[in-house]
Structures are given as C-alpha cells and as structure tokens.
PDB file of C-alpha atoms and ligand atoms in Angstrom:
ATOM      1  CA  UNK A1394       6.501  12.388  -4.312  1.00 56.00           C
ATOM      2  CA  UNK A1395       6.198  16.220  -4.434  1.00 68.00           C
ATOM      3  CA  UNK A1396       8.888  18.665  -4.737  1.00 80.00           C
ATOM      4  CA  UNK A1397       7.935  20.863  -2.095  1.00 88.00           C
ATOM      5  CA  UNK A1398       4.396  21.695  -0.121  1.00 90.00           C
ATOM      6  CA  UNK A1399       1.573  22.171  -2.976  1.00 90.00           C
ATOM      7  CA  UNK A1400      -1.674  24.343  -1.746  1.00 93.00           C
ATOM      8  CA  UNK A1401      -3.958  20.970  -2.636  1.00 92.00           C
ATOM      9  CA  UNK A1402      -1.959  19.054   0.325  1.00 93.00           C
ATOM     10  CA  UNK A1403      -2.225  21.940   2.587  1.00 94.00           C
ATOM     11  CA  UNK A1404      -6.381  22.244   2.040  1.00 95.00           C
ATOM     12  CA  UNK A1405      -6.356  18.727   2.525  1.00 93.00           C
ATOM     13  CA  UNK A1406      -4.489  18.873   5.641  1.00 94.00           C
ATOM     14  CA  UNK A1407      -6.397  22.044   6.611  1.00 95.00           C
ATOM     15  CA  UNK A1408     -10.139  20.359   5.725  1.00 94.00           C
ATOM     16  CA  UNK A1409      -9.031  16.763   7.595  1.00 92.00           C
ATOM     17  CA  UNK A1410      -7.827  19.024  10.694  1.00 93.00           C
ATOM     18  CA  UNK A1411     -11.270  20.720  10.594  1.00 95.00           C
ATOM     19  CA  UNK A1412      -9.738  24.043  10.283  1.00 95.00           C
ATOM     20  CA  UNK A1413     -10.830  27.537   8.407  1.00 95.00           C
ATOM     21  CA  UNK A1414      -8.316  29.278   6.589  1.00 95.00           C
ATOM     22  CA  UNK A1415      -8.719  32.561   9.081  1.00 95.00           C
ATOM     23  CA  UNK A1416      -7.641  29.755  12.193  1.00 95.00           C
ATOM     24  CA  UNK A1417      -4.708  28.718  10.150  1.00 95.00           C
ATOM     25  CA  UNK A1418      -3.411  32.109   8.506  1.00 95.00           C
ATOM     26  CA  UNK A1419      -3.974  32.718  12.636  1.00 95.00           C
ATOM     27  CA  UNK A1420      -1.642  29.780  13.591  1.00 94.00           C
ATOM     28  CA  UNK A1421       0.971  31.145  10.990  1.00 94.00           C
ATOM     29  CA  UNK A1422       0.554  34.456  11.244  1.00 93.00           C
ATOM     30  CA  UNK A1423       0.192  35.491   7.937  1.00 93.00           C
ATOM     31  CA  UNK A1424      -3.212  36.851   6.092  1.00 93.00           C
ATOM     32  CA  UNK A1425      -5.995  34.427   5.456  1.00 93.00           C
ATOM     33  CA  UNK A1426      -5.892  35.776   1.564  1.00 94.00           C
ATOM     34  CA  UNK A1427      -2.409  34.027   2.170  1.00 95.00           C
ATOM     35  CA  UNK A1428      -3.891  30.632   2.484  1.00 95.00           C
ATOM     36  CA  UNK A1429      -6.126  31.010  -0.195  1.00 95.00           C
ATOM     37  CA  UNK A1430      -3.059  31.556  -2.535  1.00 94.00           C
ATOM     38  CA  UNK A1431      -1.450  29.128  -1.678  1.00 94.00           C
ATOM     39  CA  UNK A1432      -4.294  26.589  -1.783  1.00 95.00           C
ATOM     40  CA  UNK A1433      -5.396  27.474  -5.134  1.00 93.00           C
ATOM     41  CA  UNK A1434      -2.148  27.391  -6.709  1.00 91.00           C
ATOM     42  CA  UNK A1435      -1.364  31.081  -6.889  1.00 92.00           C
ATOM     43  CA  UNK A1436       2.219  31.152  -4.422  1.00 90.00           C
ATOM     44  CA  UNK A1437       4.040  28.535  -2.039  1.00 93.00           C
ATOM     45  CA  UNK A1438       4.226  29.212   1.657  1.00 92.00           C
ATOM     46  CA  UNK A1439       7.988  30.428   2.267  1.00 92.00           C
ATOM     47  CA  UNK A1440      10.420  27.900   3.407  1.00 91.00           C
ATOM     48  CA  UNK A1441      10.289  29.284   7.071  1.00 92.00           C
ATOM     49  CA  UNK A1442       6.844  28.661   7.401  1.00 93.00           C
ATOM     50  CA  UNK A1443       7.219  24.844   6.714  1.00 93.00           C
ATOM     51  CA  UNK A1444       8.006  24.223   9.950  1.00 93.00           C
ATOM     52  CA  UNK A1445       4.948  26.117  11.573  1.00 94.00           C
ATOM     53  CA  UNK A1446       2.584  24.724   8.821  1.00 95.00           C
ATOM     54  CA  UNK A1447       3.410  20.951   9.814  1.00 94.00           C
ATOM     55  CA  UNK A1448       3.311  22.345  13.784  1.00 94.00           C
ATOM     56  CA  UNK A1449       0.039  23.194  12.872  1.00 94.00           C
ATOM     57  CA  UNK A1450      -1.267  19.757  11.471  1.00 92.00           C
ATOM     58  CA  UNK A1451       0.751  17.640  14.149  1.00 90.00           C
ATOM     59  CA  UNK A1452       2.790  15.860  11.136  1.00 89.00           C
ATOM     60  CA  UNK A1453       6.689  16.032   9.878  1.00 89.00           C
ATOM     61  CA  UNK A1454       7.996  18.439   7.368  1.00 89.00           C
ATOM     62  CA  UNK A1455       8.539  15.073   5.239  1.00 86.00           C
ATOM     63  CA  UNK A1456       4.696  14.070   5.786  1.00 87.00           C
ATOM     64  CA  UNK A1457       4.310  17.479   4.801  1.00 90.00           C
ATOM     65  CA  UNK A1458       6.483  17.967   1.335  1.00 88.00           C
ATOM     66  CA  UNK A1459       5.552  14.160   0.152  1.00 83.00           C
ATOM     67  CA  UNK A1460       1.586  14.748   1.152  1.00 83.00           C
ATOM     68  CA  UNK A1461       1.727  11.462   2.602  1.00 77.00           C
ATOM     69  CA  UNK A1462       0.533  11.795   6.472  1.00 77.00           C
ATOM     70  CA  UNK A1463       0.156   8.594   8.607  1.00 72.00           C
ATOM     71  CA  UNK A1464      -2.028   8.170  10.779  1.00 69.00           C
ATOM     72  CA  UNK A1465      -1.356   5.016  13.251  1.00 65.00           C
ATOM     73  CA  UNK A1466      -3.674   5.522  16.238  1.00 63.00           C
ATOM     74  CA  UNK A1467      -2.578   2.237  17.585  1.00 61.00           C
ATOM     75  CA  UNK A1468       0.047   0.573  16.151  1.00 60.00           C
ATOM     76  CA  UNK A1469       0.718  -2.172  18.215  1.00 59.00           C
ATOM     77  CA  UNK A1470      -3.405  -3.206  17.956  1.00 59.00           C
ATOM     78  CA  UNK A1471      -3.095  -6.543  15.995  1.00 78.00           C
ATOM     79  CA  UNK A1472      -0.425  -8.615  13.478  1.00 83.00           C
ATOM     80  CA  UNK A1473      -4.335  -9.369  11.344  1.00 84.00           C
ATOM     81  CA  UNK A1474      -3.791  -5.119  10.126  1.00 84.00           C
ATOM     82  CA  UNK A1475      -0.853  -6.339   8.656  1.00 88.00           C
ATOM     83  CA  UNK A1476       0.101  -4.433   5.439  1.00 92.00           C
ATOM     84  CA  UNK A1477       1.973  -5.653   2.742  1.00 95.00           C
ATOM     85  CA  UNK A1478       4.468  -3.574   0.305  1.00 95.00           C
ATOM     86  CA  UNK A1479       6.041  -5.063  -2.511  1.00 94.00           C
ATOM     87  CA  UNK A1480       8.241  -2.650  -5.116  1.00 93.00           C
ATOM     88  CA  UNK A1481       7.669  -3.359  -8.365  1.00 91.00           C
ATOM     89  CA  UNK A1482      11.477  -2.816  -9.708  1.00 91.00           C
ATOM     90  CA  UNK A1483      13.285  -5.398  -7.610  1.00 91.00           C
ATOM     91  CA  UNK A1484      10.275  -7.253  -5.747  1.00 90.00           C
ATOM     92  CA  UNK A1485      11.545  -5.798  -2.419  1.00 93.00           C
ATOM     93  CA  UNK A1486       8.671  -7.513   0.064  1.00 94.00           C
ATOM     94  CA  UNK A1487       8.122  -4.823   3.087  1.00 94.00           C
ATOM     95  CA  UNK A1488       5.495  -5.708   6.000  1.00 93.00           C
ATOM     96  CA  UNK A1489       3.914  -3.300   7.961  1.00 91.00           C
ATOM     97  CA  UNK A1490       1.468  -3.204  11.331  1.00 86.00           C
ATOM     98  CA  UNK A1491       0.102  -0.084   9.995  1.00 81.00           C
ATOM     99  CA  UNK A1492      -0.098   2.870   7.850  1.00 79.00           C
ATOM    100  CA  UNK A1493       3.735   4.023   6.918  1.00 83.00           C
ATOM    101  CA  UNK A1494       5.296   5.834   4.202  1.00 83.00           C
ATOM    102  CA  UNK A1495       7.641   3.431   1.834  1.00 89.00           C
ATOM    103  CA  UNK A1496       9.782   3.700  -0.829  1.00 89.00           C
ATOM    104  CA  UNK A1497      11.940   2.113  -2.794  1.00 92.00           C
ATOM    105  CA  UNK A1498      13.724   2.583  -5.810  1.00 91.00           C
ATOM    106  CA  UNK A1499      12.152   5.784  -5.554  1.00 87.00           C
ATOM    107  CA  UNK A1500       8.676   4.400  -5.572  1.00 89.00           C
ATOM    108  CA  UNK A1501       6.238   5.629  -2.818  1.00 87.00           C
ATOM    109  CA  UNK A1502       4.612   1.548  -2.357  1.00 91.00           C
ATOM    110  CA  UNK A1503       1.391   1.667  -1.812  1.00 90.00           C
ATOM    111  CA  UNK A1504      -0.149  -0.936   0.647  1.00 92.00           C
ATOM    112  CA  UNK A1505      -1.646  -3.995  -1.454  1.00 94.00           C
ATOM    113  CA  UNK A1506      -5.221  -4.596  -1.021  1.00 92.00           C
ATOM    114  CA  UNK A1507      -5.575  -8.466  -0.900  1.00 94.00           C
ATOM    115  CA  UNK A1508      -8.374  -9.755  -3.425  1.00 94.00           C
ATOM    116  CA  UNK A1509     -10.373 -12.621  -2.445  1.00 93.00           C
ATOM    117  CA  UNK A1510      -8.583 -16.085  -4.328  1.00 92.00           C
ATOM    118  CA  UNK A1511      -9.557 -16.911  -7.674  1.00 92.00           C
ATOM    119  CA  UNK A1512      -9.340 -20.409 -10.346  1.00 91.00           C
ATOM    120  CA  UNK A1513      -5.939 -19.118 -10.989  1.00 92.00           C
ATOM    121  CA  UNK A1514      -4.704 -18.163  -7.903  1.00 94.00           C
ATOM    122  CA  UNK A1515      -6.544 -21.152  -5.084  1.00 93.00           C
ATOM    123  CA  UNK A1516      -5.000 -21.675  -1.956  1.00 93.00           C
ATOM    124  CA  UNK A1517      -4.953 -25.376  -0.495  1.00 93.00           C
ATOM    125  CA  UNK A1518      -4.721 -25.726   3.247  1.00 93.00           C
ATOM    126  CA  UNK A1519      -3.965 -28.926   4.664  1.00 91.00           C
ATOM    127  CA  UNK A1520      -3.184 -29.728   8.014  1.00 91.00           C
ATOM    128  CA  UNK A1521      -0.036 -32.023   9.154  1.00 90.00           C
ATOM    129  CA  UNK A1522       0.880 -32.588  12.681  1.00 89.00           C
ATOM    130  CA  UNK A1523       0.758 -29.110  13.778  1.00 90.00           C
ATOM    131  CA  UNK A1524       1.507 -27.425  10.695  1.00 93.00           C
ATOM    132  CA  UNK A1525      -0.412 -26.105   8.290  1.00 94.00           C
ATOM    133  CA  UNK A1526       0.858 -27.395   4.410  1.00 95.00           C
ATOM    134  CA  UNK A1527      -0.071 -24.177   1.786  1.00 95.00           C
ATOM    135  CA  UNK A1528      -0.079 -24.721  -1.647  1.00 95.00           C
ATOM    136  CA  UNK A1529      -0.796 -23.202  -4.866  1.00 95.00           C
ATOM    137  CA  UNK A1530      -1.398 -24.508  -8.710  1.00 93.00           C
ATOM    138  CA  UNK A1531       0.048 -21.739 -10.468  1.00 95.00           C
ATOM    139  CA  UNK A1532       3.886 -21.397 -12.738  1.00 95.00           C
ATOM    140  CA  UNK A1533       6.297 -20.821 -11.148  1.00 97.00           C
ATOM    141  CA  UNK A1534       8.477 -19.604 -14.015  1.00 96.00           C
ATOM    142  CA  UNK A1535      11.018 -16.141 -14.227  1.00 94.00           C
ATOM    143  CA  UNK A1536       8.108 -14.012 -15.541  1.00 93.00           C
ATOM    144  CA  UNK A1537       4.531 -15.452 -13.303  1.00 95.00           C
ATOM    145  CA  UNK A1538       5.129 -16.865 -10.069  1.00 96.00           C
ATOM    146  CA  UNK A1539       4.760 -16.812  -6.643  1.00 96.00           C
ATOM    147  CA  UNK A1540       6.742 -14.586  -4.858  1.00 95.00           C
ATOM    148  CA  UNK A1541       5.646 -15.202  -1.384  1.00 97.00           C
ATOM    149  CA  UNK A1542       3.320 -16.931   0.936  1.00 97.00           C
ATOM    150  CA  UNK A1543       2.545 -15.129   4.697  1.00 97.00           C
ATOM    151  CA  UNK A1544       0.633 -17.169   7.355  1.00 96.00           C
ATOM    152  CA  UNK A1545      -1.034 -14.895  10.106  1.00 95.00           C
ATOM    153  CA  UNK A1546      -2.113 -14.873  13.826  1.00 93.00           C
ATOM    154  CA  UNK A1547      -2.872 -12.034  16.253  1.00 89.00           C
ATOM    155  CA  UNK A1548       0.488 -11.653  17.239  1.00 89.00           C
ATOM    156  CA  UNK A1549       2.598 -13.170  14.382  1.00 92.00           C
ATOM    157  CA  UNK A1550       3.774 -13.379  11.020  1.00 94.00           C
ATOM    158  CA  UNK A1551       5.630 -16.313   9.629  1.00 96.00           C
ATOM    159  CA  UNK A1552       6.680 -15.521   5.934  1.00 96.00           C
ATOM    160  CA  UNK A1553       8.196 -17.634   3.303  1.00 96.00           C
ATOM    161  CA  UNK A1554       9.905 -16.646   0.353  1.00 95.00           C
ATOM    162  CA  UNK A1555       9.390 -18.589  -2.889  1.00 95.00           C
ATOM    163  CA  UNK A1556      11.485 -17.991  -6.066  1.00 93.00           C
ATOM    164  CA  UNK A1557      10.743 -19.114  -9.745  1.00 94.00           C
ATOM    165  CA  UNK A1558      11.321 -22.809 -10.721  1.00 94.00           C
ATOM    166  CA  UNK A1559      10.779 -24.268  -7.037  1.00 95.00           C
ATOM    167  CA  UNK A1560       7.063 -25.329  -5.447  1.00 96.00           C
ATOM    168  CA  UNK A1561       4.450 -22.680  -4.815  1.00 96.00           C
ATOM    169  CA  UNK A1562       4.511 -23.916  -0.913  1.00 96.00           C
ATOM    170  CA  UNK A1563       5.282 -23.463   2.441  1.00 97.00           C
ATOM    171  CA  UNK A1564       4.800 -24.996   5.874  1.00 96.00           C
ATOM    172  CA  UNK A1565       3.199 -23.173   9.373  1.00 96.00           C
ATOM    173  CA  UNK A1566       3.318 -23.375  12.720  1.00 95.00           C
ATOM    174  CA  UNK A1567      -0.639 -23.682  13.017  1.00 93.00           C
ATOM    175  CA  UNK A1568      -0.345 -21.482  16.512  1.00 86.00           C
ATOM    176  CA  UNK A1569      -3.184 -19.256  15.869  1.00 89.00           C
ATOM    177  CA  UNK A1570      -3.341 -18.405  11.781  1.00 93.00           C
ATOM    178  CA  UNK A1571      -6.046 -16.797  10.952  1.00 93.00           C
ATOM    179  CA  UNK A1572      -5.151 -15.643   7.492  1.00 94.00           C
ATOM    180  CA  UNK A1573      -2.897 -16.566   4.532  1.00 96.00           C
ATOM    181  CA  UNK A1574      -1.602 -14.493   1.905  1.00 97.00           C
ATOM    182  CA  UNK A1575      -0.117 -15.307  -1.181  1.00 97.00           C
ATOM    183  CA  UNK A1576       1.868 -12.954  -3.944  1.00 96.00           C
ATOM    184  CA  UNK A1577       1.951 -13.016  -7.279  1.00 96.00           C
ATOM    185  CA  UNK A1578       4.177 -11.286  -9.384  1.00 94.00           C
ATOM    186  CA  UNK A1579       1.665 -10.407 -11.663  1.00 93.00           C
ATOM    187  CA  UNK A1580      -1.761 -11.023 -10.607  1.00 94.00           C
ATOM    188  CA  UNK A1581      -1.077  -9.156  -6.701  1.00 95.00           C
ATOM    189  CA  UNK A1582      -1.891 -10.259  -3.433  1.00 96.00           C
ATOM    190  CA  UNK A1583      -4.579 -12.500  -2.556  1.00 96.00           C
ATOM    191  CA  UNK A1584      -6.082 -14.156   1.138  1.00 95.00           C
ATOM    192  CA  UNK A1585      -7.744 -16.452   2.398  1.00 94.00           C
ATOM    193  CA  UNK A1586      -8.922 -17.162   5.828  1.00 93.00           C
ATOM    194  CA  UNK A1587      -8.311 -20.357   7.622  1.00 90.00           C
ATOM    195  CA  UNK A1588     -11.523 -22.268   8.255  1.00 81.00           C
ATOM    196  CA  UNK A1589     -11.721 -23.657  11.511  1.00 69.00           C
ATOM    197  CA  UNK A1590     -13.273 -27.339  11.366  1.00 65.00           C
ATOM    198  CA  UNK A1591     -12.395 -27.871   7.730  1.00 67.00           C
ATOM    199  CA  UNK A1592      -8.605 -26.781   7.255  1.00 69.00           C
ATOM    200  CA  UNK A1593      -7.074 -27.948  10.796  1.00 63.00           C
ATOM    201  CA  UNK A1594      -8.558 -31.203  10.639  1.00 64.00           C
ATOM    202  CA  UNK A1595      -5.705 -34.152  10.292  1.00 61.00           C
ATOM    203  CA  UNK A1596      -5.987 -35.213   6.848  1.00 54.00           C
ATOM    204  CA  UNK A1597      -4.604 -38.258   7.762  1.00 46.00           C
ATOM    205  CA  UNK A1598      -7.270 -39.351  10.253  1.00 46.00           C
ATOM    206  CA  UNK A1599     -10.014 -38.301   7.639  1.00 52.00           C
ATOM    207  CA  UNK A1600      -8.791 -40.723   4.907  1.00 56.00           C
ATOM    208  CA  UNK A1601      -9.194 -43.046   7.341  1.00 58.00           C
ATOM    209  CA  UNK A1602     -12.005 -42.346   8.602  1.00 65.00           C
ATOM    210  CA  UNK A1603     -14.131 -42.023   5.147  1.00 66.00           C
ATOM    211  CA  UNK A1604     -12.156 -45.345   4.068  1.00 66.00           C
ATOM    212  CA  UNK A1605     -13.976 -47.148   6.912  1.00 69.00           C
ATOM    213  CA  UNK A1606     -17.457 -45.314   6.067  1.00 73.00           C
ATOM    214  CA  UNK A1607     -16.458 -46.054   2.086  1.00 74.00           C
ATOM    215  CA  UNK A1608     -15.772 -49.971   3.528  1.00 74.00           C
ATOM    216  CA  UNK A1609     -18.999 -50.266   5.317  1.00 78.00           C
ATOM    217  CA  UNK A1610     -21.419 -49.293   2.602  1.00 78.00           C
ATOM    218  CA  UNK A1611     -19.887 -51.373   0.253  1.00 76.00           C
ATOM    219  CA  UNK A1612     -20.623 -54.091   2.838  1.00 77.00           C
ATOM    220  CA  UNK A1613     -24.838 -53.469   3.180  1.00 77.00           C
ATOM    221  CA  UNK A1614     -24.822 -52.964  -0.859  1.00 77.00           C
ATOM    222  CA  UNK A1615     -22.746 -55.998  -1.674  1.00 73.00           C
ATOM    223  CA  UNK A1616     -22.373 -58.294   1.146  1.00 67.00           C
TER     224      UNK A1616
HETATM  225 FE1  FE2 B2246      -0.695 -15.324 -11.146  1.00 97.94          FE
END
C-alpha cells in the first residue's frame, strides 16, 4: 500500500480515464507543467487537491492513496465471477463477487487465479442422492493441506472448511454446481468444472449396471 498519491498512479489513472494532462491540470486548476511533476516523480499534488484529483477519476481518496481502483460494472452479474482471497499470515479465507480491495494483516490479498488440477492436487466428484461427494488425495498434515473446498452455481456458494489431520472432503447440494474449488496451503487454488453426464450420474446405479454387462459377457465367453 502507498503512503500517499505517487505521480505513476495518477498517469495511470489519467491514461485509463483517457485524459491529457492539459484536461486534468484543467479539472484541478493548476498548470499542466504541474501534472507532469507530479507524474514523473518531481513533487506530490498538495493534500487539498486529493479530493479534486479522485473527483476527477470517479474513485475514493483510499482508491486513490493505495492505487488500487475497482472497477465492478456489475456486481451482482453471477456467483461463477466468484473471487477468492486467502491471507497468507493466518489463512483468513475472504470471497468476493467481484473486484474489491482486501487486506489483512496488513496484506493487500490479491484475488487467486485458480490453476487447472494437477497429479497432486485431483479432484474426485461422485454423485450420492443429490449431493455431490468431493474428494482429494493429498496430506492433510499442519504444514500441506487442504484448507478449503467451494462448490459453485449461478447464484450460490456452499463452502467447507477443512483443517489438518481430518479428510480432504466435503458434501454438496448438487442444485446447479458448475465449478469446484479446492485450496491448498501451499500449492494455491485449483478448479475444476463439473461434467454433466459423467459426475452427476448415481454411482450406485452404474456399479450395477456394468455388474450386469460384466455378468453377461462372462455368460457368451464361458457358458
Ligand atoms: Fe498441495
């Protein structure tokens, strides 16, 4: 997090707002030399002009000083967005519907990017009833494990918790997931999305059903 408004933020601002530094030294009324100080370093806008300067951009004097701006143009779009935050001191797990500024023990958390799964990290989806049943091979100890598992639709987010020494798995109301996430302490966040024929079939009735096929062959080969 900055200290206080630095000229690269302000260009930034100024270049994403599609604005010349004689429009904003206009908006401010100060000297377009003025900008160009400030944006290469050489002087700091005054504190009285903080106000004007975010004005100017449409963002918060906080947005402003941190040079983190969000930009939500529809927040309430869809739960599949969904951004995850996790701080790295005390494994504080924050979900968001879109872009926000976070921190947390004085970390500004970044939004994970989830990787696609890998040998170390696969995700097993089987369906029971109308749940889905998650689970993951992986430790589970104080140092690697899971920290959480997220199952999402459209329009919700059912998260479980996990903590070391107990099962990397959770249960889901199947009601429209789409995608599930898992965490790992040390290896990040990883997704996979629900395949429709394959991972809400009933297990149960597919045993069965490849028993009987299993049965009947045996019966042309052997009699
Ligand atoms: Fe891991």
């Amino acid at each position: 997090m900055n200290q206080y408004v630095t000229g690269a933020v302000i260009k930034d601002l100024r270049e994403k707002n599609k604005m010349t530094q004689l429009q904003l030294s206009q908006k401010l009324g100060v000297s377009d030399k003025t900008i160009s100080k400030w944006e290469t370093g050489k002087g700091y806008p005054d504190i009285t002009l903080l106000e004007p300067i975010a004005e100017a951009f449409r963002i918060s004097i906080t947005e402003l000083i941190s040079g983190n701006t969000v930009h939500n143009a529809n927040v309430s779009a869809n739960m599949l967005r969904s951004k995850f935050y996790v701080c790295p001191i005390c494994g504080n797990v924050i979900h968001s519907m879109g872009e926000a500024a976070i921190n947390c023990h004085g970390i500004q958390l970044t939004p994970l990017e989830a990787e696609p799964t890998d040998e170390c990290h696969m995700i097993f989806i089987e369906r029971v009833e109308d749940e889905y049943f998650v689970r993951i091979h992986h430790d589970m100890t104080k140092t690697h494990f899971i920290s959480f598992i997220a199952a999402v639709s459209s329009d919700r987010l059912q998260l479980v918790k996990l903590y070391p020494e107990g099962e990397a798995e959770a249960r889901f109301k199947i009601s429209g997931v789409r995608k599930i996430y898992i965490y790992c302490n040390r290896d990040g966040l990883f997704s996979q999305d629900i395949l429709k024929g394959i991972d809400d079939k009933v297990s149960g009735y597919d045993d069965a059903q490849e028993r009987r096929e299993l049965e009947q062959a045996a019966d042309m080969l052997f009699g």
